[in-house]
């Protein structure tokens, strides 16, 4: 009887201790913090960036960038402490993957609001293209679906699609390959994808699976070879042989006031008199 009484007492203590967690988690969860939109012109809005600014294609020839879309870079939290932990986790994951993806090229990975995923990732991608790409080749790595707006950008921009090297889909395969879009389209696919170029579609390698496993909660790539295999390793050589480099853009035009050319002695008064 005494032992039974002790067990009841322990159960009661545990119930009291777990009460707030049960209430806050299941019965009446706290609302998520409202976050301001991230500013992708600022380094703090990215979980991974190059250490130094890469040279444009018209300076050093073909270089490859990797735009990384990581599930762990989604910001959310019901408290400031929880939000900070989530942000730290996203930065750690991006830096870990960056160490493996740098064998391909420079890595860009944005933070984004979990409740505004498509909007933030679209803005981050457009900011990257406008400020950082500078005609370089591009590969997209991801472990979550890619916003339709980014796929549409590839489909509509022939120049960008021409120098696009495909999708690297990070997966442990037991949970399935992350789909390219919200329509749950899985790879590989047999029919051509409109956001991939002829090289990728002909080789049926628009989406390349990158084997990985979770280690202490973070992705670690399984293979030590180039992620994406030979299709990625041979990408710079293929670009050199098949794609023309973007020329350096002209600077901004400056408006110059046109001044009348006059002979010596010509004044406004004299010209008005001659006109009469």
GROMACS .gro file of C-alpha atoms in nm:
model
  276
    1UNK     CA    1   0.000   0.000   0.000
    2UNK     CA    2   0.282   0.236   0.091
    3UNK     CA    3   0.449   0.175  -0.247
    4UNK     CA    4   0.120   0.241  -0.427
    5UNK     CA    5   0.080   0.568  -0.237
    6UNK     CA    6   0.430   0.678  -0.340
    7UNK     CA    7   0.357   0.601  -0.704
    8UNK     CA    8   0.038   0.807  -0.689
    9UNK     CA    9   0.229   1.094  -0.536
   10UNK     CA   10   0.496   1.078  -0.809
   11UNK     CA   11   0.229   1.067  -1.080
   12UNK     CA   12   0.060   1.368  -0.928
   13UNK     CA   13   0.386   1.564  -0.924
   14UNK     CA   14   0.454   1.474  -1.287
   15UNK     CA   15   0.102   1.573  -1.387
   16UNK     CA   16   0.139   1.907  -1.215
   17UNK     CA   17   0.477   1.965  -1.379
   18UNK     CA   18   0.356   1.865  -1.724
   19UNK     CA   19   0.035   2.061  -1.694
   20UNK     CA   20   0.165   2.391  -1.839
   21UNK     CA   21   0.341   2.208  -2.126
   22UNK     CA   22   0.023   2.014  -2.214
   23UNK     CA   23  -0.183   2.332  -2.195
   24UNK     CA   24   0.058   2.545  -2.403
   25UNK     CA   25   0.125   2.270  -2.657
   26UNK     CA   26  -0.214   2.109  -2.718
   27UNK     CA   27  -0.502   2.284  -2.543
   28UNK     CA   28  -0.423   2.652  -2.589
   29UNK     CA   29  -0.094   2.694  -2.779
   30UNK     CA   30   0.079   3.030  -2.767
   31UNK     CA   31   0.060   3.233  -3.088
   32UNK     CA   32   0.369   3.252  -3.306
   33UNK     CA   33   0.565   3.575  -3.285
   34UNK     CA   34   0.496   3.824  -3.563
   35UNK     CA   35   0.821   3.883  -3.750
   36UNK     CA   36   0.908   4.177  -3.972
   37UNK     CA   37   0.999   4.095  -4.334
   38UNK     CA   38   1.367   4.019  -4.375
   39UNK     CA   39   1.587   4.259  -4.569
   40UNK     CA   40   1.792   4.055  -4.812
   41UNK     CA   41   2.025   4.343  -4.891
   42UNK     CA   42   2.164   4.284  -4.540
   43UNK     CA   43   2.398   3.994  -4.458
   44UNK     CA   44   2.211   3.921  -4.134
   45UNK     CA   45   1.912   3.792  -4.335
   46UNK     CA   46   2.119   3.506  -4.475
   47UNK     CA   47   2.226   3.187  -4.299
   48UNK     CA   48   2.515   3.134  -4.544
   49UNK     CA   49   2.702   3.367  -4.779
   50UNK     CA   50   3.040   3.367  -4.956
   51UNK     CA   51   3.327   3.497  -4.744
   52UNK     CA   52   3.434   3.726  -5.027
   53UNK     CA   53   3.229   3.865  -5.314
   54UNK     CA   54   3.280   3.639  -5.621
   55UNK     CA   55   3.397   3.796  -5.944
   56UNK     CA   56   3.144   3.837  -6.226
   57UNK     CA   57   3.150   3.599  -6.522
   58UNK     CA   58   3.294   3.872  -6.746
   59UNK     CA   59   3.600   3.902  -6.518
   60UNK     CA   60   3.704   3.549  -6.422
   61UNK     CA   61   3.498   3.331  -6.655
   62UNK     CA   62   3.249   3.070  -6.548
   63UNK     CA   63   3.184   3.027  -6.180
   64UNK     CA   64   2.898   2.838  -6.016
   65UNK     CA   65   2.671   2.951  -5.732
   66UNK     CA   66   2.458   2.724  -5.514
   67UNK     CA   67   2.131   2.872  -5.388
   68UNK     CA   68   2.041   2.660  -5.082
   69UNK     CA   69   1.679   2.635  -4.964
   70UNK     CA   70   1.692   2.475  -4.619
   71UNK     CA   71   1.392   2.371  -4.410
   72UNK     CA   72   1.592   2.456  -4.099
   73UNK     CA   73   1.629   2.819  -4.206
   74UNK     CA   74   1.257   2.879  -4.147
   75UNK     CA   75   1.215   3.123  -3.857
   76UNK     CA   76   0.936   3.067  -3.606
   77UNK     CA   77   0.885   3.073  -3.232
   78UNK     CA   78   0.637   3.157  -2.959
   79UNK     CA   79   0.907   3.327  -2.749
   80UNK     CA   80   1.220   3.527  -2.826
   81UNK     CA   81   1.427   3.248  -2.676
   82UNK     CA   82   1.262   2.988  -2.899
   83UNK     CA   83   1.307   3.211  -3.204
   84UNK     CA   84   1.677   3.261  -3.131
   85UNK     CA   85   1.728   2.885  -3.094
   86UNK     CA   86   1.555   2.828  -3.426
   87UNK     CA   87   1.769   3.091  -3.599
   88UNK     CA   88   2.089   2.945  -3.451
   89UNK     CA   89   1.988   2.599  -3.573
   90UNK     CA   90   1.925   2.736  -3.924
   91UNK     CA   91   2.265   2.903  -3.934
   92UNK     CA   92   2.441   2.591  -3.808
   93UNK     CA   93   2.268   2.373  -4.068
   94UNK     CA   94   2.345   2.612  -4.354
   95UNK     CA   95   2.710   2.641  -4.255
   96UNK     CA   96   2.738   2.262  -4.228
   97UNK     CA   97   2.593   2.212  -4.577
   98UNK     CA   98   2.800   2.500  -4.711
   99UNK     CA   99   3.117   2.314  -4.616
  100UNK     CA  100   3.009   2.026  -4.844
  101UNK     CA  101   2.856   2.233  -5.125
  102UNK     CA  102   3.155   2.465  -5.161
  103UNK     CA  103   3.319   2.195  -5.372
  104UNK     CA  104   3.070   2.312  -5.638
  105UNK     CA  105   3.083   2.686  -5.585
  106UNK     CA  106   2.974   2.979  -5.370
  107UNK     CA  107   2.676   2.913  -5.139
  108UNK     CA  108   2.386   3.148  -5.068
  109UNK     CA  109   2.119   3.039  -4.817
  110UNK     CA  110   1.846   3.277  -4.695
  111UNK     CA  111   1.664   3.282  -4.364
  112UNK     CA  112   1.289   3.320  -4.408
  113UNK     CA  113   0.969   3.347  -4.206
  114UNK     CA  114   0.790   3.015  -4.166
  115UNK     CA  115   0.450   3.180  -4.214
  116UNK     CA  116   0.565   3.366  -4.528
  117UNK     CA  117   0.786   3.102  -4.689
  118UNK     CA  118   0.703   3.156  -5.055
  119UNK     CA  119   0.711   3.535  -5.034
  120UNK     CA  120   1.043   3.548  -4.849
  121UNK     CA  121   1.219   3.285  -5.061
  122UNK     CA  122   1.103   3.461  -5.377
  123UNK     CA  123   1.235   3.795  -5.254
  124UNK     CA  124   1.563   3.636  -5.148
  125UNK     CA  125   1.608   3.468  -5.487
  126UNK     CA  126   1.533   3.788  -5.678
  127UNK     CA  127   1.772   3.981  -5.452
  128UNK     CA  128   2.043   3.724  -5.521
  129UNK     CA  129   1.989   3.744  -5.898
  130UNK     CA  130   1.988   4.123  -5.895
  131UNK     CA  131   2.283   4.187  -5.661
  132UNK     CA  132   2.504   3.877  -5.653
  133UNK     CA  133   2.468   3.650  -5.955
  134UNK     CA  134   2.641   3.870  -6.216
  135UNK     CA  135   2.604   3.618  -6.497
  136UNK     CA  136   2.742   3.321  -6.303
  137UNK     CA  137   2.598   2.971  -6.336
  138UNK     CA  138   2.344   2.850  -6.081
  139UNK     CA  139   2.246   2.530  -5.903
  140UNK     CA  140   1.962   2.507  -5.649
  141UNK     CA  141   2.002   2.275  -5.349
  142UNK     CA  142   1.697   2.202  -5.132
  143UNK     CA  143   1.540   1.975  -4.873
  144UNK     CA  144   1.188   2.117  -4.909
  145UNK     CA  145   0.959   2.209  -5.201
  146UNK     CA  146   1.068   2.509  -5.408
  147UNK     CA  147   0.827   2.803  -5.449
  148UNK     CA  148   0.644   2.800  -5.781
  149UNK     CA  149   0.761   3.158  -5.840
  150UNK     CA  150   1.126   3.047  -5.850
  151UNK     CA  151   1.043   2.767  -6.094
  152UNK     CA  152   0.851   3.018  -6.307
  153UNK     CA  153   1.152   3.251  -6.307
  154UNK     CA  154   1.368   2.974  -6.448
  155UNK     CA  155   1.102   2.887  -6.705
  156UNK     CA  156   1.057   3.245  -6.825
  157UNK     CA  157   1.420   3.362  -6.820
  158UNK     CA  158   1.597   3.184  -7.107
  159UNK     CA  159   1.939   3.326  -7.017
  160UNK     CA  160   1.913   3.207  -6.657
  161UNK     CA  161   1.777   2.866  -6.760
  162UNK     CA  162   2.066   2.822  -7.006
  163UNK     CA  163   2.323   2.847  -6.726
  164UNK     CA  164   2.117   2.649  -6.473
  165UNK     CA  165   2.280   2.327  -6.355
  166UNK     CA  166   1.980   2.155  -6.193
  167UNK     CA  167   1.838   2.078  -5.850
  168UNK     CA  168   2.031   1.899  -5.576
  169UNK     CA  169   1.768   1.729  -5.361
  170UNK     CA  170   1.904   1.651  -5.014
  171UNK     CA  171   1.742   1.334  -4.881
  172UNK     CA  172   1.790   1.029  -4.663
  173UNK     CA  173   1.544   0.858  -4.907
  174UNK     CA  174   1.348   0.689  -4.625
  175UNK     CA  175   1.116   0.991  -4.610
  176UNK     CA  176   1.116   1.027  -4.988
  177UNK     CA  177   1.289   1.271  -5.219
  178UNK     CA  178   1.180   1.632  -5.151
  179UNK     CA  179   0.944   1.736  -5.433
  180UNK     CA  180   1.039   2.023  -5.658
  181UNK     CA  181   0.710   2.203  -5.614
  182UNK     CA  182   0.395   2.216  -5.404
  183UNK     CA  183   0.218   1.985  -5.652
  184UNK     CA  184   0.419   1.697  -5.508
  185UNK     CA  185   0.596   1.626  -5.836
  186UNK     CA  186   0.866   1.372  -5.768
  187UNK     CA  187   1.188   1.309  -5.957
  188UNK     CA  188   1.308   1.155  -6.174
  189UNK     CA  189   1.048   1.237  -6.438
  190UNK     CA  190   1.033   1.117  -6.796
  191UNK     CA  191   0.889   1.424  -6.966
  192UNK     CA  192   1.093   1.747  -7.006
  193UNK     CA  193   1.059   2.006  -6.731
  194UNK     CA  194   1.004   2.361  -6.864
  195UNK     CA  195   1.233   2.515  -6.601
  196UNK     CA  196   1.530   2.297  -6.700
  197UNK     CA  197   1.748   2.330  -7.010
  198UNK     CA  198   1.803   2.071  -7.284
  199UNK     CA  199   2.121   1.934  -7.126
  200UNK     CA  200   1.940   1.843  -6.803
  201UNK     CA  201   1.626   1.711  -6.969
  202UNK     CA  202   1.812   1.499  -7.221
  203UNK     CA  203   2.012   1.339  -6.940
  204UNK     CA  204   1.701   1.307  -6.720
  205UNK     CA  205   1.908   1.477  -6.450
  206UNK     CA  206   1.722   1.796  -6.372
  207UNK     CA  207   1.675   1.673  -6.014
  208UNK     CA  208   1.971   1.488  -5.865
  209UNK     CA  209   1.938   1.315  -5.530
  210UNK     CA  210   2.211   1.397  -5.278
  211UNK     CA  211   2.221   1.121  -5.013
  212UNK     CA  212   2.237   1.254  -4.657
  213UNK     CA  213   2.164   1.151  -4.300
  214UNK     CA  214   2.073   1.337  -3.983
  215UNK     CA  215   2.354   1.371  -3.731
  216UNK     CA  216   2.262   1.545  -3.405
  217UNK     CA  217   1.957   1.678  -3.584
  218UNK     CA  218   2.147   1.830  -3.878
  219UNK     CA  219   2.192   1.707  -4.234
  220UNK     CA  220   2.530   1.561  -4.320
  221UNK     CA  221   2.599   1.459  -4.679
  222UNK     CA  222   2.682   1.090  -4.703
  223UNK     CA  223   2.915   1.089  -5.003
  224UNK     CA  224   3.248   1.269  -5.012
  225UNK     CA  225   3.238   1.303  -5.392
  226UNK     CA  226   3.097   1.607  -5.574
  227UNK     CA  227   2.726   1.646  -5.483
  228UNK     CA  228   2.525   1.566  -5.795
  229UNK     CA  229   2.799   1.349  -5.941
  230UNK     CA  230   2.940   1.385  -6.292
  231UNK     CA  231   2.658   1.610  -6.417
  232UNK     CA  232   2.766   1.874  -6.167
  233UNK     CA  233   3.140   1.805  -6.186
  234UNK     CA  234   3.138   1.854  -6.566
  235UNK     CA  235   2.909   2.157  -6.555
  236UNK     CA  236   3.179   2.431  -6.582
  237UNK     CA  237   3.342   2.256  -6.878
  238UNK     CA  238   3.005   2.222  -7.052
  239UNK     CA  239   2.931   2.591  -6.993
  240UNK     CA  240   3.262   2.692  -7.147
  241UNK     CA  241   3.187   2.493  -7.460
  242UNK     CA  242   2.817   2.567  -7.501
  243UNK     CA  243   2.704   2.892  -7.334
  244UNK     CA  244   2.807   3.247  -7.414
  245UNK     CA  245   2.914   3.462  -7.120
  246UNK     CA  246   2.718   3.768  -7.022
  247UNK     CA  247   2.887   4.095  -7.120
  248UNK     CA  248   2.960   4.356  -6.857
  249UNK     CA  249   2.657   4.584  -6.823
  250UNK     CA  250   2.694   4.947  -6.920
  251UNK     CA  251   2.700   5.194  -6.635
  252UNK     CA  252   2.405   5.415  -6.556
  253UNK     CA  253   2.343   5.685  -6.814
  254UNK     CA  254   2.396   6.041  -6.701
  255UNK     CA  255   2.172   6.316  -6.835
  256UNK     CA  256   2.385   6.596  -6.983
  257UNK     CA  257   2.244   6.937  -7.060
  258UNK     CA  258   2.300   7.039  -7.423
  259UNK     CA  259   2.449   7.390  -7.446
  260UNK     CA  260   2.415   7.607  -7.758
  261UNK     CA  261   2.739   7.662  -7.947
  262UNK     CA  262   2.787   8.032  -8.028
  263UNK     CA  263   3.034   8.238  -8.223
  264UNK     CA  264   3.239   8.500  -8.043
  265UNK     CA  265   3.030   8.805  -7.962
  266UNK     CA  266   2.692   8.632  -7.998
  267UNK     CA  267   2.463   8.714  -7.707
  268UNK     CA  268   2.096   8.650  -7.636
  269UNK     CA  269   2.017   9.014  -7.713
  270UNK     CA  270   2.203   9.006  -8.049
  271UNK     CA  271   2.036   8.679  -8.151
  272UNK     CA  272   1.694   8.823  -8.065
  273UNK     CA  273   1.773   9.132  -8.272
  274UNK     CA  274   1.880   8.926  -8.570
  275UNK     CA  275   1.559   8.732  -8.542
  276UNK     CA  276   1.356   9.047  -8.576
   0.00000   0.00000   0.00000
